[in-house]
PDB file of C-alpha atoms in Angstrom:
ATOM      1  CA  MET J   1     -59.159 212.536  11.767  1.00  0.00           C
ATOM      2  CA  ALA J   2     -55.239 210.973  12.655  1.00  0.00           C
ATOM      3  CA  GLU J   3     -53.423 209.435   9.980  1.00  0.00           C
ATOM      4  CA  LYS J   4     -52.939 205.812  10.544  1.00  0.00           C
ATOM      5  CA  VAL J   5     -49.533 204.296  11.522  1.00  0.00           C
ATOM      6  CA  GLU J   6     -47.908 200.952  11.317  1.00  0.00           C
ATOM      7  CA  LYS J   7     -48.282 198.789  14.075  1.00  0.00           C
ATOM      8  CA  SER J   8     -45.562 197.302  15.949  1.00  0.00           C
ATOM      9  CA  HIS J   9     -45.171 193.472  16.496  1.00  0.00           C
ATOM     10  CA  PRO J  10     -42.215 191.952  18.188  1.00  0.00           C
ATOM     11  CA  VAL J  11     -41.993 189.029  15.269  1.00  0.00           C
ATOM     12  CA  VAL J  12     -42.461 191.401  12.049  1.00  0.00           C
ATOM     13  CA  ASP J  13     -40.385 193.579  13.681  1.00  0.00           C
ATOM     14  CA  LEU J  14     -37.664 191.011  12.666  1.00  0.00           C
ATOM     15  CA  PHE J  15     -38.196 191.313   9.269  1.00  0.00           C
ATOM     16  CA  ASP J  16     -37.240 195.020   9.224  1.00  0.00           C
ATOM     17  CA  LYS J  17     -33.254 192.960   9.037  1.00  0.00           C
ATOM     18  CA  ARG J  18     -31.279 193.285   6.170  1.00  0.00           C
ATOM     19  CA  GLY J  19     -29.293 190.182   4.649  1.00  0.00           C
ATOM     20  CA  LEU J  20     -32.056 187.762   6.772  1.00  0.00           C
ATOM     21  CA  THR J  21     -30.947 184.043   5.056  1.00  0.00           C
ATOM     22  CA  ARG J  22     -33.735 181.394   4.289  1.00  0.00           C
ATOM     23  CA  ASP J  23     -32.837 180.043   7.459  1.00  0.00           C
ATOM     24  CA  GLU J  24     -33.448 182.681   9.911  1.00  0.00           C
ATOM     25  CA  VAL J  25     -36.422 183.158   7.834  1.00  0.00           C
ATOM     26  CA  GLY J  26     -37.323 179.147   8.747  1.00  0.00           C
ATOM     27  CA  LYS J  27     -36.719 179.954  12.552  1.00  0.00           C
ATOM     28  CA  ILE J  28     -38.900 182.624  12.475  1.00  0.00           C
ATOM     29  CA  TYR J  29     -42.026 180.791  11.240  1.00  0.00           C
ATOM     30  CA  THR J  30     -41.343 178.000  12.773  1.00  0.00           C
ATOM     31  CA  SER J  31     -41.985 179.717  16.282  1.00  0.00           C
ATOM     32  CA  TRP J  32     -44.719 181.689  14.674  1.00  0.00           C
ATOM     33  CA  ALA J  33     -47.084 179.462  12.628  1.00  0.00           C
ATOM     34  CA  LYS J  34     -49.442 178.335  15.667  1.00  0.00           C
ATOM     35  CA  ASP J  35     -50.233 182.093  16.307  1.00  0.00           C
ATOM     36  CA  TYR J  36     -49.468 183.333  12.939  1.00  0.00           C
ATOM     37  CA  ASP J  37     -53.472 183.567  12.117  1.00  0.00           C
ATOM     38  CA  LYS J  38     -54.264 185.667  15.072  1.00  0.00           C
ATOM     39  CA  ASP J  39     -51.143 187.962  15.289  1.00  0.00           C
ATOM     40  CA  VAL J  40     -51.188 189.099  11.325  1.00  0.00           C
ATOM     41  CA  VAL J  41     -54.864 189.420  11.526  1.00  0.00           C
ATOM     42  CA  GLY J  42     -54.790 191.581  14.772  1.00  0.00           C
ATOM     43  CA  LEU J  43     -52.803 194.124  13.081  1.00  0.00           C
ATOM     44  CA  THR J  44     -53.896 197.652  12.424  1.00  0.00           C
ATOM     45  CA  TYR J  45     -54.906 196.320   9.078  1.00  0.00           C
ATOM     46  CA  TYR J  46     -54.406 193.062   6.755  1.00  0.00           C
ATOM     47  CA  CYS J  47     -55.440 192.112   3.569  1.00  0.00           C
ATOM     48  CA  PRO J  48     -54.910 189.082   2.069  1.00  0.00           C
ATOM     49  CA  SER J  49     -57.829 189.242  -0.548  1.00  0.00           C
ATOM     50  CA  ASN J  50     -55.696 191.380  -3.332  1.00  0.00           C
ATOM     51  CA  ASN J  51     -54.787 188.937  -5.665  1.00  0.00           C
ATOM     52  CA  ALA J  52     -57.569 186.656  -5.155  1.00  0.00           C
ATOM     53  CA  ASP J  53     -59.804 189.078  -6.471  1.00  0.00           C
ATOM     54  CA  GLU J  54     -57.625 189.947  -9.240  1.00  0.00           C
ATOM     55  CA  LEU J  55     -57.901 186.145 -10.119  1.00  0.00           C
ATOM     56  CA  GLU J  56     -61.667 185.642  -9.516  1.00  0.00           C
ATOM     57  CA  LYS J  57     -61.948 188.451 -12.228  1.00  0.00           C
ATOM     58  CA  LEU J  58     -59.480 186.814 -14.652  1.00  0.00           C
ATOM     59  CA  LEU J  59     -60.575 183.310 -14.095  1.00  0.00           C
ATOM     60  CA  GLY J  60     -64.343 184.147 -13.901  1.00  0.00           C
ATOM     61  CA  VAL J  61     -66.326 181.159 -13.709  1.00  0.00           C
ATOM     62  CA  LYS J  62     -63.691 178.657 -14.174  1.00  0.00           C
ATOM     63  CA  LYS J  63     -63.783 177.381 -10.480  1.00  0.00           C
ATOM     64  CA  ASP J  64     -61.895 174.285 -10.986  1.00  0.00           C
ATOM     65  CA  GLY J  65     -58.989 175.964 -12.675  1.00  0.00           C
ATOM     66  CA  LEU J  66     -55.467 174.721 -10.855  1.00  0.00           C
ATOM     67  CA  ILE J  67     -54.119 177.018  -8.487  1.00  0.00           C
ATOM     68  CA  LEU J  68     -50.817 177.021  -6.564  1.00  0.00           C
ATOM     69  CA  ASP J  69     -50.642 179.232  -3.628  1.00  0.00           C
ATOM     70  CA  ALA J  70     -47.005 179.758  -3.212  1.00  0.00           C
ATOM     71  CA  CYS J  71     -45.607 180.545   0.086  1.00  0.00           C
ATOM     72  CA  CYS J  72     -49.267 179.712   1.338  1.00  0.00           C
ATOM     73  CA  GLY J  73     -48.208 180.335   4.877  1.00  0.00           C
ATOM     74  CA  THR J  74     -51.135 179.335   7.258  1.00  0.00           C
ATOM     75  CA  GLY J  75     -53.546 178.956   4.598  1.00  0.00           C
ATOM     76  CA  LEU J  76     -55.434 182.649   4.518  1.00  0.00           C
ATOM     77  CA  VAL J  77     -54.883 183.593   0.791  1.00  0.00           C
ATOM     78  CA  GLY J  78     -56.279 179.706   0.151  1.00  0.00           C
ATOM     79  CA  GLN J  79     -59.479 180.443   2.528  1.00  0.00           C
ATOM     80  CA  GLU J  80     -60.076 184.076   0.540  1.00  0.00           C
ATOM     81  CA  LEU J  81     -60.044 181.406  -3.001  1.00  0.00           C
ATOM     82  CA  SER J  82     -62.295 178.693  -1.215  1.00  0.00           C
ATOM     83  CA  LYS J  83     -64.399 181.691  -0.502  1.00  0.00           C
ATOM     84  CA  ARG J  84     -64.580 182.571  -3.794  1.00  0.00           C
ATOM     85  CA  GLY J  85     -65.498 179.166  -5.143  1.00  0.00           C
ATOM     86  CA  PHE J  86     -61.977 178.042  -6.276  1.00  0.00           C
ATOM     87  CA  HIS J  87     -61.783 174.696  -4.911  1.00  0.00           C
ATOM     88  CA  ASN J  88     -58.807 172.892  -7.008  1.00  0.00           C
ATOM     89  CA  LEU J  89     -55.782 174.496  -4.725  1.00  0.00           C
ATOM     90  CA  HIS J  90     -52.321 173.693  -3.887  1.00  0.00           C
ATOM     91  CA  GLY J  91     -50.517 175.326  -1.453  1.00  0.00           C
ATOM     92  CA  LEU J  92     -46.500 175.816  -1.478  1.00  0.00           C
ATOM     93  CA  ASP J  93     -44.561 176.695   1.543  1.00  0.00           C
ATOM     94  CA  ALA J  94     -40.855 176.242   2.930  1.00  0.00           C
ATOM     95  CA  SER J  95     -42.051 176.068   6.201  1.00  0.00           C
ATOM     96  CA  LYS J  96     -43.285 172.962   7.316  1.00  0.00           C
ATOM     97  CA  GLU J  97     -45.031 174.382  10.581  1.00  0.00           C
ATOM     98  CA  MET J  98     -46.999 176.557   8.460  1.00  0.00           C
ATOM     99  CA  LEU J  99     -47.917 173.748   6.046  1.00  0.00           C
ATOM    100  CA  GLU J 100     -49.445 171.905   8.918  1.00  0.00           C
ATOM    101  CA  GLN J 101     -51.727 174.585  10.194  1.00  0.00           C
ATOM    102  CA  ALA J 102     -52.671 175.637   6.508  1.00  0.00           C
ATOM    103  CA  LYS J 103     -53.601 171.959   6.626  1.00  0.00           C
ATOM    104  CA  GLN J 104     -56.097 172.132   9.413  1.00  0.00           C
ATOM    105  CA  LYS J 105     -58.202 174.944   6.965  1.00  0.00           C
ATOM    106  CA  GLY J 106     -59.078 171.991   4.674  1.00  0.00           C
ATOM    107  CA  VAL J 107     -58.802 174.189   1.269  1.00  0.00           C
ATOM    108  CA  TYR J 108     -56.116 172.764  -0.235  1.00  0.00           C
ATOM    109  CA  LYS J 109     -55.901 169.259  -2.311  1.00  0.00           C
ATOM    110  CA  LYS J 110     -52.070 169.245  -1.971  1.00  0.00           C
ATOM    111  CA  LEU J 111     -49.498 170.960  -0.153  1.00  0.00           C
ATOM    112  CA  VAL J 112     -45.839 170.997  -1.407  1.00  0.00           C
ATOM    113  CA  HIS J 113     -42.728 171.683   1.120  1.00  0.00           C
ATOM    114  CA  ALA J 114     -40.134 173.923  -1.053  1.00  0.00           C
ATOM    115  CA  PHE J 115     -38.424 177.159  -1.830  1.00  0.00           C
ATOM    116  CA  ILE J 116     -40.099 178.832  -4.951  1.00  0.00           C
ATOM    117  CA  GLY J 117     -36.983 179.655  -6.801  1.00  0.00           C
ATOM    118  CA  PRO J 118     -34.132 180.068  -8.010  1.00  0.00           C
ATOM    119  CA  GLU J 119     -33.813 176.313  -7.958  1.00  0.00           C
ATOM    120  CA  ARG J 120     -36.004 174.059  -9.682  1.00  0.00           C
ATOM    121  CA  VAL J 121     -39.193 173.091  -7.780  1.00  0.00           C
ATOM    122  CA  ASP J 122     -40.411 169.527  -8.158  1.00  0.00           C
ATOM    123  CA  ILE J 123     -43.681 170.713  -9.798  1.00  0.00           C
ATOM    124  CA  ALA J 124     -43.698 169.950 -14.052  1.00  0.00           C
ATOM    125  CA  ASP J 125     -43.659 172.545 -16.433  1.00  0.00           C
ATOM    126  CA  ASP J 126     -47.370 173.881 -17.095  1.00  0.00           C
ATOM    127  CA  THR J 127     -49.006 172.450 -14.472  1.00  0.00           C
ATOM    128  CA  TYR J 128     -51.264 175.336 -12.838  1.00  0.00           C
ATOM    129  CA  ASP J 129     -54.026 177.754 -14.382  1.00  0.00           C
ATOM    130  CA  ALA J 130     -52.119 180.171 -11.919  1.00  0.00           C
ATOM    131  CA  VAL J 131     -49.899 181.245  -9.034  1.00  0.00           C
ATOM    132  CA  ILE J 132     -50.798 183.407  -6.512  1.00  0.00           C
ATOM    133  CA  MET J 133     -47.999 184.842  -3.876  1.00  0.00           C
ATOM    134  CA  SER J 134     -49.141 187.637  -1.129  1.00  0.00           C
ATOM    135  CA  GLY J 135     -46.954 188.800   1.121  1.00  0.00           C
ATOM    136  CA  ALA J 136     -43.640 186.887   0.111  1.00  0.00           C
ATOM    137  CA  ILE J 137     -41.121 189.357  -1.813  1.00  0.00           C
ATOM    138  CA  GLY J 138     -38.154 189.785  -0.109  1.00  0.00           C
ATOM    139  CA  CYS J 139     -37.330 189.588   3.535  1.00  0.00           C
ATOM    140  CA  GLY J 140     -35.263 186.314   2.806  1.00  0.00           C
ATOM    141  CA  CYS J 141     -38.247 184.785   1.118  1.00  0.00           C
ATOM    142  CA  VAL J 142     -38.693 185.159  -2.451  1.00  0.00           C
ATOM    143  CA  HIS J 143     -36.921 187.102  -4.360  1.00  0.00           C
ATOM    144  CA  GLY J 144     -36.754 187.942  -8.261  1.00  0.00           C
ATOM    145  CA  GLY J 145     -35.114 184.659  -8.850  1.00  0.00           C
ATOM    146  CA  GLY J 146     -38.135 182.718  -8.462  1.00  0.00           C
ATOM    147  CA  LEU J 147     -40.259 184.574 -10.979  1.00  0.00           C
ATOM    148  CA  ALA J 148     -38.917 182.188 -13.602  1.00  0.00           C
ATOM    149  CA  GLU J 149     -40.109 179.036 -11.932  1.00  0.00           C
ATOM    150  CA  MET J 150     -43.484 180.702 -11.373  1.00  0.00           C
ATOM    151  CA  ILE J 151     -43.667 181.529 -15.450  1.00  0.00           C
ATOM    152  CA  ARG J 152     -42.413 177.601 -15.823  1.00  0.00           C
ATOM    153  CA  ILE J 153     -45.242 175.829 -13.556  1.00  0.00           C
ATOM    154  CA  VAL J 154     -47.826 178.353 -15.037  1.00  0.00           C
ATOM    155  CA  LYS J 155     -49.627 176.871 -18.512  1.00  0.00           C
ATOM    156  CA  PRO J 156     -49.397 179.620 -21.365  1.00  0.00           C
ATOM    157  CA  GLY J 157     -52.526 181.805 -21.001  1.00  0.00           C
ATOM    158  CA  GLY J 158     -52.663 181.087 -17.284  1.00  0.00           C
ATOM    159  CA  TYR J 159     -51.737 183.634 -14.653  1.00  0.00           C
ATOM    160  CA  VAL J 160     -49.451 184.812 -11.954  1.00  0.00           C
ATOM    161  CA  ALA J 161     -50.663 187.392  -9.639  1.00  0.00           C
ATOM    162  CA  MET J 162     -48.555 188.734  -6.373  1.00  0.00           C
ATOM    163  CA  ASP J 163     -48.020 191.613  -4.256  1.00  0.00           C
ATOM    164  CA  SER J 164     -45.077 193.168  -2.721  1.00  0.00           C
ATOM    165  CA  ILE J 165     -45.044 195.579   0.787  1.00  0.00           C
ATOM    166  CA  PHE J 166     -42.226 198.521  -0.152  1.00  0.00           C
ATOM    167  CA  LYS J 167     -41.061 197.955   3.639  1.00  0.00           C
ATOM    168  CA  TYR J 168     -40.104 194.210   3.419  1.00  0.00           C
ATOM    169  CA  THR J 169     -38.681 193.888  -0.581  1.00  0.00           C
ATOM    170  CA  HIS J 170     -35.472 194.799   0.340  1.00  0.00           C
ATOM    171  CA  ASP J 171     -33.331 191.622  -0.819  1.00  0.00           C
ATOM    172  CA  SER J 172     -35.652 190.906  -3.700  1.00  0.00           C
ATOM    173  CA  ASP J 173     -32.795 191.303  -6.213  1.00  0.00           C
ATOM    174  CA  TYR J 174     -31.106 188.789  -7.996  1.00  0.00           C
ATOM    175  CA  GLY J 175     -28.202 188.483 -10.516  1.00  0.00           C
ATOM    176  CA  GLY J 176     -27.376 192.126 -10.052  1.00  0.00           C
ATOM    177  CA  LYS J 177     -31.060 193.166 -10.709  1.00  0.00           C
ATOM    178  CA  SER J 178     -33.980 194.549  -8.657  1.00  0.00           C
ATOM    179  CA  PHE J 179     -37.206 192.760  -8.938  1.00  0.00           C
ATOM    180  CA  ASP J 180     -38.993 195.085 -11.093  1.00  0.00           C
ATOM    181  CA  GLU J 181     -36.036 194.644 -13.616  1.00  0.00           C
ATOM    182  CA  ILE J 182     -36.096 191.227 -13.452  1.00  0.00           C
ATOM    183  CA  ILE J 183     -39.986 191.314 -14.050  1.00  0.00           C
ATOM    184  CA  ASP J 184     -39.352 193.928 -16.910  1.00  0.00           C
ATOM    185  CA  SER J 185     -36.532 191.400 -18.626  1.00  0.00           C
ATOM    186  CA  HIS J 186     -39.349 188.538 -18.486  1.00  0.00           C
ATOM    187  CA  ILE J 187     -41.665 190.979 -20.078  1.00  0.00           C
ATOM    188  CA  MET J 188     -38.816 191.673 -23.040  1.00  0.00           C
ATOM    189  CA  ALA J 189     -38.442 188.207 -23.486  1.00  0.00           C
ATOM    190  CA  GLY J 190     -41.478 187.580 -24.292  1.00  0.00           C
ATOM    191  CA  ARG J 191     -42.268 185.341 -21.249  1.00  0.00           C
ATOM    192  CA  TRP J 192     -45.543 187.141 -19.963  1.00  0.00           C
ATOM    193  CA  VAL J 193     -47.767 190.502 -20.583  1.00  0.00           C
ATOM    194  CA  THR J 194     -48.738 192.733 -17.877  1.00  0.00           C
ATOM    195  CA  VAL J 195     -52.386 192.585 -16.852  1.00  0.00           C
ATOM    196  CA  THR J 196     -52.303 195.109 -13.531  1.00  0.00           C
ATOM    197  CA  ARG J 197     -49.466 196.656 -11.846  1.00  0.00           C
ATOM    198  CA  HIS J 198     -50.299 199.354  -9.581  1.00  0.00           C
ATOM    199  CA  LEU J 199     -49.858 200.638  -6.344  1.00  0.00           C
ATOM    200  CA  VAL J 200     -51.815 199.284  -3.173  1.00  0.00           C
ATOM    201  CA  GLU J 201     -52.284 201.581  -0.399  1.00  0.00           C
ATOM    202  CA  LYS J 202     -52.400 200.016   3.124  1.00  0.00           C
ATOM    203  CA  VAL J 203     -52.001 196.548   1.996  1.00  0.00           C
ATOM    204  CA  PHE J 204     -50.298 195.269   5.187  1.00  0.00           C
ATOM    205  CA  ASN J 205     -50.362 196.696   8.548  1.00  0.00           C
ATOM    206  CA  ASN J 206     -50.916 200.504   7.123  1.00  0.00           C
ATOM    207  CA  LEU J 207     -48.047 199.977   5.046  1.00  0.00           C
ATOM    208  CA  ASP J 208     -48.056 200.505   1.001  1.00  0.00           C
ATOM    209  CA  GLY J 209     -47.064 198.175  -1.839  1.00  0.00           C
ATOM    210  CA  MET J 210     -47.701 196.801  -5.255  1.00  0.00           C
ATOM    211  CA  GLN J 211     -50.110 194.676  -6.757  1.00  0.00           C
ATOM    212  CA  TYR J 212     -49.120 192.912 -10.416  1.00  0.00           C
ATOM    213  CA  THR J 213     -50.677 190.280 -12.338  1.00  0.00           C
ATOM    214  CA  PHE J 214     -49.259 188.800 -15.400  1.00  0.00           C
ATOM    215  CA  GLN J 215     -50.476 186.378 -17.912  1.00  0.00           C
ATOM    216  CA  VAL J 216     -48.151 184.031 -19.280  1.00  0.00           C
ATOM    217  CA  LYS J 217     -47.128 183.480 -22.853  1.00  0.00           C
TER     218      LYS J 217
END
């Protein structure tokens, strides 16, 4: 059987560029929003459910837990959470056009137009039972400076579930530290503890990545 390979797509290929700014990324998503769902689902492999599965294991029957879908895009992860019975969902994204698509899915009680870190987002401390973020690490989206914000807005005992795609984690460093070094600095400081941290094969378009879940202290 032939080995599956990454499938090329003219928009996805734009994220190969190193040093993408938030403005450049914003323009990509502005033009892509209406076709995003069709395009990414049409790629060789796309799985928005890995982090949702982890939260379901951890939150269990607490289906009313308040969850923030950070970098929610068009709401594909929100749909996965909704399928699992979670109904108290907020979505956050830096693209108004992507949020408009997410709104149409009808799974979010609130939508927030903002970046996640390093600047403080207008959300109170200890607001959420969990933050979930899928496919947004690096490439001018979220770098290591956003982790402290996710920790801040999650209640003690709550969770942060996120994943990365190795090919696109360039530019995820912050303050001279790599993304994983920043993760570890928060562990060493006692801000969170590791629940899961493992390789995920073919997480997106036959590309490998990591899945992380942390419990906030």
